[in-house]
mmCIF file of C-alpha atoms in Angstrom:
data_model
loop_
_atom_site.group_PDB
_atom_site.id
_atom_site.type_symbol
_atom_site.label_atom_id
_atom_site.label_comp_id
_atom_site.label_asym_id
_atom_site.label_seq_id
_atom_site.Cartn_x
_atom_site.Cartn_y
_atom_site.Cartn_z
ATOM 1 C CA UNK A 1 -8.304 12.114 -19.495
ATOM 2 C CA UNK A 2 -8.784 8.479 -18.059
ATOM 3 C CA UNK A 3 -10.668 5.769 -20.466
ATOM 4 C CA UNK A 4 -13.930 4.039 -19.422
ATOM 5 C CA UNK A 5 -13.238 0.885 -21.325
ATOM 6 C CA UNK A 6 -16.900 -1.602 -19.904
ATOM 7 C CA UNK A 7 -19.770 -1.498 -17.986
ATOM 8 C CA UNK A 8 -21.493 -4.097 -16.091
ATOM 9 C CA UNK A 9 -23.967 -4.799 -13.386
ATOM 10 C CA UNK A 10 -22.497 -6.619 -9.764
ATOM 11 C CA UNK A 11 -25.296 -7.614 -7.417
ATOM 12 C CA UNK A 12 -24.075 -6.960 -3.562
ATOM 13 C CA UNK A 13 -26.402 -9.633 -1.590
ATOM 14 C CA UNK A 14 -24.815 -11.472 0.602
ATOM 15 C CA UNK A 15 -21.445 -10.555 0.064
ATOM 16 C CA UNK A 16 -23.149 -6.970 1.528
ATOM 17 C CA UNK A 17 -23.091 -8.417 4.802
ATOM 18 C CA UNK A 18 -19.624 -9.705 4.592
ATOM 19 C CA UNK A 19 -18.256 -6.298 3.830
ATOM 20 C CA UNK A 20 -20.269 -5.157 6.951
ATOM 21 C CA UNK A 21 -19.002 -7.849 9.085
ATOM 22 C CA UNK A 22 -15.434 -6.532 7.704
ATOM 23 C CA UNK A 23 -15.562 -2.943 8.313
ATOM 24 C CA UNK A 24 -17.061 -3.309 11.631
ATOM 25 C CA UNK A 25 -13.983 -5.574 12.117
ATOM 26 C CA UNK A 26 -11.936 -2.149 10.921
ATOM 27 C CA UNK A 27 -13.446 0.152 13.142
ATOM 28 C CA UNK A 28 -13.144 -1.618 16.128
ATOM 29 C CA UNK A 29 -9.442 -1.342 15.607
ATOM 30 C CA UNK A 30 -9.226 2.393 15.586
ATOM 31 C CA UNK A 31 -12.107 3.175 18.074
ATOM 32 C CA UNK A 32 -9.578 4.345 21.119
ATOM 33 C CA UNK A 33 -9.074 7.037 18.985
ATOM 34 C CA UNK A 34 -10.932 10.182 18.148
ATOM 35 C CA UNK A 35 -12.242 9.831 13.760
ATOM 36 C CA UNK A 36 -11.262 12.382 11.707
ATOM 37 C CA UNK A 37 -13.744 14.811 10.065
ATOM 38 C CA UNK A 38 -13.869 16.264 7.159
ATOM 39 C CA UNK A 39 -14.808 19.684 6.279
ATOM 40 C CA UNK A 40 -16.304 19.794 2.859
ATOM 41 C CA UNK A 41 -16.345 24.020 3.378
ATOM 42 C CA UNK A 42 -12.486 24.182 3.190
ATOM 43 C CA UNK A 43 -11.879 21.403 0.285
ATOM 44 C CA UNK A 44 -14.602 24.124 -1.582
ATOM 45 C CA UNK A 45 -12.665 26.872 -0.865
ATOM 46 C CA UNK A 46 -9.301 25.277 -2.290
ATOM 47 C CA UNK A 47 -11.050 23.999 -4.895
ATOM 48 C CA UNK A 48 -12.254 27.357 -5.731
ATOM 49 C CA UNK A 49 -9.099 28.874 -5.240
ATOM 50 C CA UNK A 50 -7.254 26.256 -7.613
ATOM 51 C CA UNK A 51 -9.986 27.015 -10.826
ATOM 52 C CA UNK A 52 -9.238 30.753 -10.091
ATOM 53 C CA UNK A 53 -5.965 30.028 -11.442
ATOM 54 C CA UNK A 54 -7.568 29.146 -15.025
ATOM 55 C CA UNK A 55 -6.378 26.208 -17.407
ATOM 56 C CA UNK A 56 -3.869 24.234 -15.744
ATOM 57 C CA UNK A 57 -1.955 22.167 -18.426
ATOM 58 C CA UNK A 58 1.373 19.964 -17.289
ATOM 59 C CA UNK A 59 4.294 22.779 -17.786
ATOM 60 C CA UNK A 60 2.298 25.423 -17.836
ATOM 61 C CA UNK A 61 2.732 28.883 -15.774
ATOM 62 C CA UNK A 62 -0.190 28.561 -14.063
ATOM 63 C CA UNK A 63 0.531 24.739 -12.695
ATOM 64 C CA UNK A 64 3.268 26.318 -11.536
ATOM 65 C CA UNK A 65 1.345 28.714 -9.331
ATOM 66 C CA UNK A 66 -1.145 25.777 -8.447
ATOM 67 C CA UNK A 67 2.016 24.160 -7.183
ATOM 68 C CA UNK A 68 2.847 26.825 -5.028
ATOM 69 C CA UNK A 69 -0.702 27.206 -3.766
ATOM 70 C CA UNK A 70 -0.667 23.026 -2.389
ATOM 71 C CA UNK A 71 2.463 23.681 -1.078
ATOM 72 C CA UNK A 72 1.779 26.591 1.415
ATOM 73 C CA UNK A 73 -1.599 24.808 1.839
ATOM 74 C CA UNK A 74 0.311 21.340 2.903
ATOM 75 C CA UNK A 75 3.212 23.633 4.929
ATOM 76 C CA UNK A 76 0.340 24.479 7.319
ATOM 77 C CA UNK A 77 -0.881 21.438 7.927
ATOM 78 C CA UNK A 78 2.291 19.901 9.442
ATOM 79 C CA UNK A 79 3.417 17.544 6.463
ATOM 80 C CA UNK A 80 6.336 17.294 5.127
ATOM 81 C CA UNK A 81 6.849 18.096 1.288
ATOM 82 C CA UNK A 82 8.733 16.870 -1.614
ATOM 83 C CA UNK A 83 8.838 17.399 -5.409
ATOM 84 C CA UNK A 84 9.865 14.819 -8.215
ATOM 85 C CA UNK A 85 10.456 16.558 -11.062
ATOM 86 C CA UNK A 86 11.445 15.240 -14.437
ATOM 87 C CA UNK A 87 11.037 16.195 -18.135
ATOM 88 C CA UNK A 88 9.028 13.917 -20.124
ATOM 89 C CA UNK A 89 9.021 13.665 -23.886
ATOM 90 C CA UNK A 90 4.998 13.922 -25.140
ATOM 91 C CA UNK A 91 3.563 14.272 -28.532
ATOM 92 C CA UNK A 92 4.337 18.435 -28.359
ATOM 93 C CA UNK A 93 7.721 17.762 -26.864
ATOM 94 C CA UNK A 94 9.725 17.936 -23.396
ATOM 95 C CA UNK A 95 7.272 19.255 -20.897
ATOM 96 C CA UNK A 96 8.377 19.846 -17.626
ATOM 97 C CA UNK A 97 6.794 18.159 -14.990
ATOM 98 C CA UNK A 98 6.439 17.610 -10.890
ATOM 99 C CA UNK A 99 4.697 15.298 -8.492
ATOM 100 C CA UNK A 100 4.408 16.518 -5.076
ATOM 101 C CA UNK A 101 4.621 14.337 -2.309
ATOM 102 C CA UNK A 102 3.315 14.945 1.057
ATOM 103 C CA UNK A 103 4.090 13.064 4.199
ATOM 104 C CA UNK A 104 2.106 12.428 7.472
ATOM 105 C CA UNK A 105 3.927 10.078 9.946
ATOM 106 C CA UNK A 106 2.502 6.395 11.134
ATOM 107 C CA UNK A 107 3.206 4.014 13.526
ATOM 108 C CA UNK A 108 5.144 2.091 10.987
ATOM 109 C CA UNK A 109 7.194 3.351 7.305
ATOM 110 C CA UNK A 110 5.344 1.113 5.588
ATOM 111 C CA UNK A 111 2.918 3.868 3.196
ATOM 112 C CA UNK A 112 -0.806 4.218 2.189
ATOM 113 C CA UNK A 113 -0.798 6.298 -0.516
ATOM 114 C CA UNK A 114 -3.604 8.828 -1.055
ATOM 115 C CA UNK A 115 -3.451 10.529 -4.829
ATOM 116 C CA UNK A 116 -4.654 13.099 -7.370
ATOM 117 C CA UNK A 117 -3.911 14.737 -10.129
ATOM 118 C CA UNK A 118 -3.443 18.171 -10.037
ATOM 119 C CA UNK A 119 -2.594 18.981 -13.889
ATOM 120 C CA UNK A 120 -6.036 20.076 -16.194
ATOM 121 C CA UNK A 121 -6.534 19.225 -20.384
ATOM 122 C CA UNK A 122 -4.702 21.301 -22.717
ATOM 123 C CA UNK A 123 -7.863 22.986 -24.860
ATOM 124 C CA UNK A 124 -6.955 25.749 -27.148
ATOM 125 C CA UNK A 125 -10.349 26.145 -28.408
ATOM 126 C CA UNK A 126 -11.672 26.675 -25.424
ATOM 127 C CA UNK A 127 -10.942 27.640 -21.189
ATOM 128 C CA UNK A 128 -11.090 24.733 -19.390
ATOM 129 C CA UNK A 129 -10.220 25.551 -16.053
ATOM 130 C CA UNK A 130 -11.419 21.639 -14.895
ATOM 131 C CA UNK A 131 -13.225 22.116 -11.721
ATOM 132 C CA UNK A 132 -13.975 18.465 -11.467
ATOM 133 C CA UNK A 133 -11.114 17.300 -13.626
ATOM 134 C CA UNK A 134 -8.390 17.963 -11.842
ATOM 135 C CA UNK A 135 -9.306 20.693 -8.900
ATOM 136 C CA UNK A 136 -11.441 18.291 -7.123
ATOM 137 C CA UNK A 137 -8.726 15.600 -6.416
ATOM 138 C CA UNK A 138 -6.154 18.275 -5.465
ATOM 139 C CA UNK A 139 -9.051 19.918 -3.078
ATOM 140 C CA UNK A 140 -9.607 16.504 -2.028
ATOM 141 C CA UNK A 141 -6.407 15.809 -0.703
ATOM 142 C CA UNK A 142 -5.534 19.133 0.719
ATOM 143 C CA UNK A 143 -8.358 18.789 3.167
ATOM 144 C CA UNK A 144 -7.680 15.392 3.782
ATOM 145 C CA UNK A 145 -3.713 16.492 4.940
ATOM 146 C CA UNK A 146 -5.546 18.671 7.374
ATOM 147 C CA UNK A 147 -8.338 15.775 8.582
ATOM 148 C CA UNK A 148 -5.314 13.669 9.324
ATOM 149 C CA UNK A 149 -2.526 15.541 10.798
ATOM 150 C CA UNK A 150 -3.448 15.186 14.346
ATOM 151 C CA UNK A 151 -4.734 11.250 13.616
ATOM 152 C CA UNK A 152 -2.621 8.354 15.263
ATOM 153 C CA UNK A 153 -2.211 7.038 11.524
ATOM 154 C CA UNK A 154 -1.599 2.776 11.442
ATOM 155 C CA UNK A 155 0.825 3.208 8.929
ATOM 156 C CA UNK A 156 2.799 6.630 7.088
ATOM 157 C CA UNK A 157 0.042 8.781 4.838
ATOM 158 C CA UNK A 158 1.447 9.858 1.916
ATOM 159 C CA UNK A 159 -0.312 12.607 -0.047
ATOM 160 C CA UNK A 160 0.478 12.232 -3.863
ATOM 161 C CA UNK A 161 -0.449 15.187 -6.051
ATOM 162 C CA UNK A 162 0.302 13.759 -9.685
ATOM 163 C CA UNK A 163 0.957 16.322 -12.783
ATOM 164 C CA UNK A 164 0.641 15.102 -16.438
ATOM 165 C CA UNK A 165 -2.258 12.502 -16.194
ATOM 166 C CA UNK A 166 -4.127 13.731 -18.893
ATOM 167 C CA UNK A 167 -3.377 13.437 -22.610
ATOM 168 C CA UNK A 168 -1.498 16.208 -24.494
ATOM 169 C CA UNK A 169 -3.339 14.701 -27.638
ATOM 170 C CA UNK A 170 -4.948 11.814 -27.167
ATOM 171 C CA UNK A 171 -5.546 9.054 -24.756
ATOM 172 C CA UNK A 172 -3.260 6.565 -27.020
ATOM 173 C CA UNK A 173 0.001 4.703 -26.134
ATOM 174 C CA UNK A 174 2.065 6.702 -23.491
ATOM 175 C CA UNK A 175 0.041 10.075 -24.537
ATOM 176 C CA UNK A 176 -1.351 9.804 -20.429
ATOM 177 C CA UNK A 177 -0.330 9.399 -16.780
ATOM 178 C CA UNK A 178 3.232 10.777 -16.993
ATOM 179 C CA UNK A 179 3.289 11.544 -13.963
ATOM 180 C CA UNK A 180 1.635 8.052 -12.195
ATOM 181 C CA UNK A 181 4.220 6.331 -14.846
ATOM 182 C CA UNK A 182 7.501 8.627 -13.758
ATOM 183 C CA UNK A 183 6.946 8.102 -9.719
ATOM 184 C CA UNK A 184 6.597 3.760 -10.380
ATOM 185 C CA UNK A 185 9.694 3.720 -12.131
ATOM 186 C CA UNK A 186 11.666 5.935 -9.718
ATOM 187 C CA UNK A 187 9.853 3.948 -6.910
ATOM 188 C CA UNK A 188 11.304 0.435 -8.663
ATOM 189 C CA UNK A 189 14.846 2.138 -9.457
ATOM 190 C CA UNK A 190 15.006 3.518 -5.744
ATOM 191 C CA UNK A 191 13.370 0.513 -4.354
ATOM 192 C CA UNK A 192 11.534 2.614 -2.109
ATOM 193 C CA UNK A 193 8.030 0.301 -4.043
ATOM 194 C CA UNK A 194 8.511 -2.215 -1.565
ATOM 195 C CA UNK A 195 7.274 -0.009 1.259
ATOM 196 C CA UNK A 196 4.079 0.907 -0.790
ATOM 197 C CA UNK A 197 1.302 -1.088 0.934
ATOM 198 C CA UNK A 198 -1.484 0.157 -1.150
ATOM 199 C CA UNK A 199 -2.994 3.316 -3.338
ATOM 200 C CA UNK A 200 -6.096 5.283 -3.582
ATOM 201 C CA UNK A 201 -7.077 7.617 -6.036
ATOM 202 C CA UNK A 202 -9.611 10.409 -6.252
ATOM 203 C CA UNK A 203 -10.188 11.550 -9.285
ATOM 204 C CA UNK A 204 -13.347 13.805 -11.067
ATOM 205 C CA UNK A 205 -15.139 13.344 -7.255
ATOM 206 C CA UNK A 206 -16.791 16.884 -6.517
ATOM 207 C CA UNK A 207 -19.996 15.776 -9.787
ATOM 208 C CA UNK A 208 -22.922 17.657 -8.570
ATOM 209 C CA UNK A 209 -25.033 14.033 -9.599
ATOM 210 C CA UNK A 210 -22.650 12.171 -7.598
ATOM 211 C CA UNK A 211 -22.594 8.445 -8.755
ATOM 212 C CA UNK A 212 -19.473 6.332 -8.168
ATOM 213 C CA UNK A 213 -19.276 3.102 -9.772
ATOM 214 C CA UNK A 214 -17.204 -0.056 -9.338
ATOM 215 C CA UNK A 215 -13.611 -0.440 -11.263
ATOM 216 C CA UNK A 216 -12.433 -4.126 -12.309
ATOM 217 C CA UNK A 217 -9.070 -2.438 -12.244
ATOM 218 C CA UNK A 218 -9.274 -1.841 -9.311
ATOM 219 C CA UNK A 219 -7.983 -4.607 -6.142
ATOM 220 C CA UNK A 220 -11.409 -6.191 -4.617
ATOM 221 C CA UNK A 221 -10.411 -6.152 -1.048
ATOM 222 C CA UNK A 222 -10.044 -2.302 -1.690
ATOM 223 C CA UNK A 223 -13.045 -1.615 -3.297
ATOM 224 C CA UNK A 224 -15.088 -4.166 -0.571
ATOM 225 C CA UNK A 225 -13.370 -1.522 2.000
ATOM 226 C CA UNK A 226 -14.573 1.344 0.885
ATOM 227 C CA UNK A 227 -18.175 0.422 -1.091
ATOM 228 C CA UNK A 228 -18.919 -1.361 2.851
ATOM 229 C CA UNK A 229 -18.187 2.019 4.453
ATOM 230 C CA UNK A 230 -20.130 3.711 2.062
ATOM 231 C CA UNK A 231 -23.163 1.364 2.968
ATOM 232 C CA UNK A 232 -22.181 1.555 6.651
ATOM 233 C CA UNK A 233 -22.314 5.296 6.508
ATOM 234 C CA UNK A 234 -26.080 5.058 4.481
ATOM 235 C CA UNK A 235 -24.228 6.544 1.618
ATOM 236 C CA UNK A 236 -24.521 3.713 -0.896
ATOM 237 C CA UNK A 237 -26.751 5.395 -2.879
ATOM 238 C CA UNK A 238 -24.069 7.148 -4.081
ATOM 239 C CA UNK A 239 -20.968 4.242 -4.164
ATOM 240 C CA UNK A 240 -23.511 1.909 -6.652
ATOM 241 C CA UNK A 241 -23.158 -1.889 -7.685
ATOM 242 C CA UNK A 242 -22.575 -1.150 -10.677
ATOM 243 C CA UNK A 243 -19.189 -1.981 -11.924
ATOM 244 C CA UNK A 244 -17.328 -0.218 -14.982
ATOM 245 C CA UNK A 245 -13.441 -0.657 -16.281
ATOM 246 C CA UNK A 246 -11.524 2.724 -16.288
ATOM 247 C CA UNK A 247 -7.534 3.328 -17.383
ATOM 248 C CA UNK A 248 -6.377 6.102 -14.999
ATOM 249 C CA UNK A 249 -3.472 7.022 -12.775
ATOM 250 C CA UNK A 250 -4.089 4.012 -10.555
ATOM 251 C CA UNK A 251 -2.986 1.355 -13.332
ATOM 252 C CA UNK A 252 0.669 1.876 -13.475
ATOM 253 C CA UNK A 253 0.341 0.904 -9.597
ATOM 254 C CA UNK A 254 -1.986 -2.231 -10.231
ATOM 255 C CA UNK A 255 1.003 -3.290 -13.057
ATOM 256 C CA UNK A 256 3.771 -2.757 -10.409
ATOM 257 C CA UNK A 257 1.871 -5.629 -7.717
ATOM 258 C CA UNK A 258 0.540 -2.260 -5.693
ATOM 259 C CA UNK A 259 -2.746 -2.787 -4.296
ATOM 260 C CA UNK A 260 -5.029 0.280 -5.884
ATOM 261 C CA UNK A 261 -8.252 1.929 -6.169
ATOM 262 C CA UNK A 262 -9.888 4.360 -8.236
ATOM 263 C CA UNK A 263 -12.689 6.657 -7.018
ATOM 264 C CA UNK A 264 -14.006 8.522 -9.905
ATOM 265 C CA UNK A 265 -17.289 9.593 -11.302
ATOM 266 C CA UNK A 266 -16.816 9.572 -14.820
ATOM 267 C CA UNK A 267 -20.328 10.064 -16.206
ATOM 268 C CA UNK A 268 -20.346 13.743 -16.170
ATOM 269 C CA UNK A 269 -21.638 15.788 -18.951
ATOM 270 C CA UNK A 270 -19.164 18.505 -18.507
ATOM 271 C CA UNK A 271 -16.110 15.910 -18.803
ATOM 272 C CA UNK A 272 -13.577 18.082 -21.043
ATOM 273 C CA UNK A 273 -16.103 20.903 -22.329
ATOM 274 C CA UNK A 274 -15.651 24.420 -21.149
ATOM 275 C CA UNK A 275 -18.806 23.699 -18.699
ATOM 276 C CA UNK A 276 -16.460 21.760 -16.169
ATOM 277 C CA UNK A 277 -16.626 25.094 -14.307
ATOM 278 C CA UNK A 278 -18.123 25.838 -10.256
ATOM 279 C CA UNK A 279 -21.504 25.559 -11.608
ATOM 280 C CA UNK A 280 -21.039 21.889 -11.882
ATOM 281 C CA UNK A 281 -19.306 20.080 -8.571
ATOM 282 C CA UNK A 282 -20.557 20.436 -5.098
ATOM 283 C CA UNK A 283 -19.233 20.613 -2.067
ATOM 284 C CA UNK A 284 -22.109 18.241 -0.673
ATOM 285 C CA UNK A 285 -20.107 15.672 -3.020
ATOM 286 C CA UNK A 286 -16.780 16.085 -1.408
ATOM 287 C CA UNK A 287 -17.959 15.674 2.037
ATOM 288 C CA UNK A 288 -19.849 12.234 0.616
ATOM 289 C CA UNK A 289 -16.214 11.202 -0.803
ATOM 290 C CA UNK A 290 -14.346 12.664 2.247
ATOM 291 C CA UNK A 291 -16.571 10.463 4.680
ATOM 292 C CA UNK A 292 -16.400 7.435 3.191
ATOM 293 C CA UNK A 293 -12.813 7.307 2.622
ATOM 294 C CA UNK A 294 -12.448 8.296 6.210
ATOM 295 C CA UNK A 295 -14.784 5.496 7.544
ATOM 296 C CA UNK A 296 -12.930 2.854 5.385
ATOM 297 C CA UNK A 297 -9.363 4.204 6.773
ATOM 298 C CA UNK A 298 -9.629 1.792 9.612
ATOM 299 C CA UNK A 299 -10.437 -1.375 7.360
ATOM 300 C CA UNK A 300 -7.629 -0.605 5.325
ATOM 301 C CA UNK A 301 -4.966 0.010 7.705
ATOM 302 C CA UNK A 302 -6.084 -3.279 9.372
ATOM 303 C CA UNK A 303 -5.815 -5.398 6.516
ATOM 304 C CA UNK A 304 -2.218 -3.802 5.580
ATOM 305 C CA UNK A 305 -1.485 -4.566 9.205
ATOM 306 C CA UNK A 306 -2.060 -8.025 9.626
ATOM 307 C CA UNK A 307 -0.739 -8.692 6.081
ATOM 308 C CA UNK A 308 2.585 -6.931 7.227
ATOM 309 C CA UNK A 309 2.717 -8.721 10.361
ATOM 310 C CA UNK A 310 2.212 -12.199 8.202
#
């Protein structure tokens, strides 16, 4: 799946304190209202519920019932649900394919997109069923749709569940994010892009030795939002300085002016072996990922804000 293309060291020093300086800025913005929480036990649970469904490829039988699954799971949290579906031409043929797209309402139509992919690695050699790769991000999200349901959100939450981001091959040309590509270009042709205020993505987030790096693909003011709350929250141990360069669903949104971030833990010794299994993610992870994203919320929707209002 996704490409980690560099690896380099940032130092956070004094630009530490900025980012503190910023988030408290964030928070005091939201404090009139209750914070969500998240609950790491029912993102385990529907992450345990999604590997029980096996290998997941893009067109496959049981993506189908993993579709159904997020569906019922989103019904019951209050948001409402679309599908884009398309068939896209890969190396093996047409596949058919769907995004799902779930909405929370905001004070305003202009969207923060949350997003994951939901699809898993076609192996024949093996089963990969892709707890991390694939079920984590879904999990992710589902419990996030819960977390913020009741929230007085700044702007509209969307909740993207992307199929086809990994390879059908290989990681090579357009062999990759199908499904990140497909729901750009229907956002340009619609024009529905200009509403898009910014992206973040989950992805591979549940690695028992949690350790989340920088991306330089990523937008700065983004990743300042989030790595501050992690060090607000004392859980910088785990959101490092150290920066790497990943390709992954969050790039066709970079190339289309979108202001994105990737969360993802790609040194994982399970990546794409049969091993990728419950025995390797933790729960403990999720809540560190479902924390921090919910302490940054407030710092993002205030810079989005004030932009908007510009």
């Amino acid at each position: 799946m996704k490409l980690q293309i560099a690896d380099c060291r940032l130092q956070i020093g004094v630009r530490g304190v900025g980012c503190l300086v910023l988030f408290a800025a964030g928070v005091a913005v939201a404090a009139q209202t209750p914070a969500p929480k998240f609950d790491s036990s029912r993102a385990w649970e529907h992450l345990r519920q999604l590997v029980a469904f096996g290998p997941r490829p893009a067109g496959s039988p049981a993506l189908d019932q993993t579709r159904n699954y997020i569906k019922a799971q989103l019904a019951s949290s209050g948001a409402s649900i679309a599908e884009q579906a398309w068939d896209d031409q890969t190396p093996l043929g047409k596949v058919h394919m769907v995004n799902l797209m779930a909405t929370l309402p905001g004070q305003k139509s202009d969207r923060l997109v949350f997003a994951g992919h939901y699809d898993t690695k076609l192996f024949r050699e093996f089963r990969f069923v892709g707890a991390n790769d694939g079920a984590s991000s879904a999990a992710f999200l589902l419990e996030l749709a819960r977390a913020l349901k009741g929230r007085r959100n700044a702007l509209t939450i969307e909740l993207l569940f992307l199929d086809g981001e990994e390879a059908v091959i290989d990681w090579a040309g357009t062999d990759h994010t199908y499904g990140s590509r497909h729901y750009v270009e229907a956002a340009r042709r619609d024009a529905s892009l200009a509403s898009l205020k910014a992206l973040v993505l989950v992805d591979m987030i549940a690695d028992r030795d949690l350790r989340i790096k920088r991306d330089l693909n990523s937008t700065p003011w983004l990743t300042e939002a989030v790595w501050s709350a992690a060090l607000h929250e004392k859980l910088d141990a785990y959101f490092v300085t150290s920066a790497t360069q990943i390709e992954d669903d969050h790039l066709p949104f970079v190339q289309a002016g979108v202001p994105s971030l990737d969360i993802i833990d790609l040194e994982y010794p399970p990546w794409h072996t049969a091993d990728d299994n419950l025995d390797a993610v933790s729960a403990r992870s999720l809540q560190i990922v479902g924390d921090v994203v919910l302490a940054a919320l407030p710092q993002i929707e205030a810079r989005l804000t004030r932009s908007a209002s510009r």
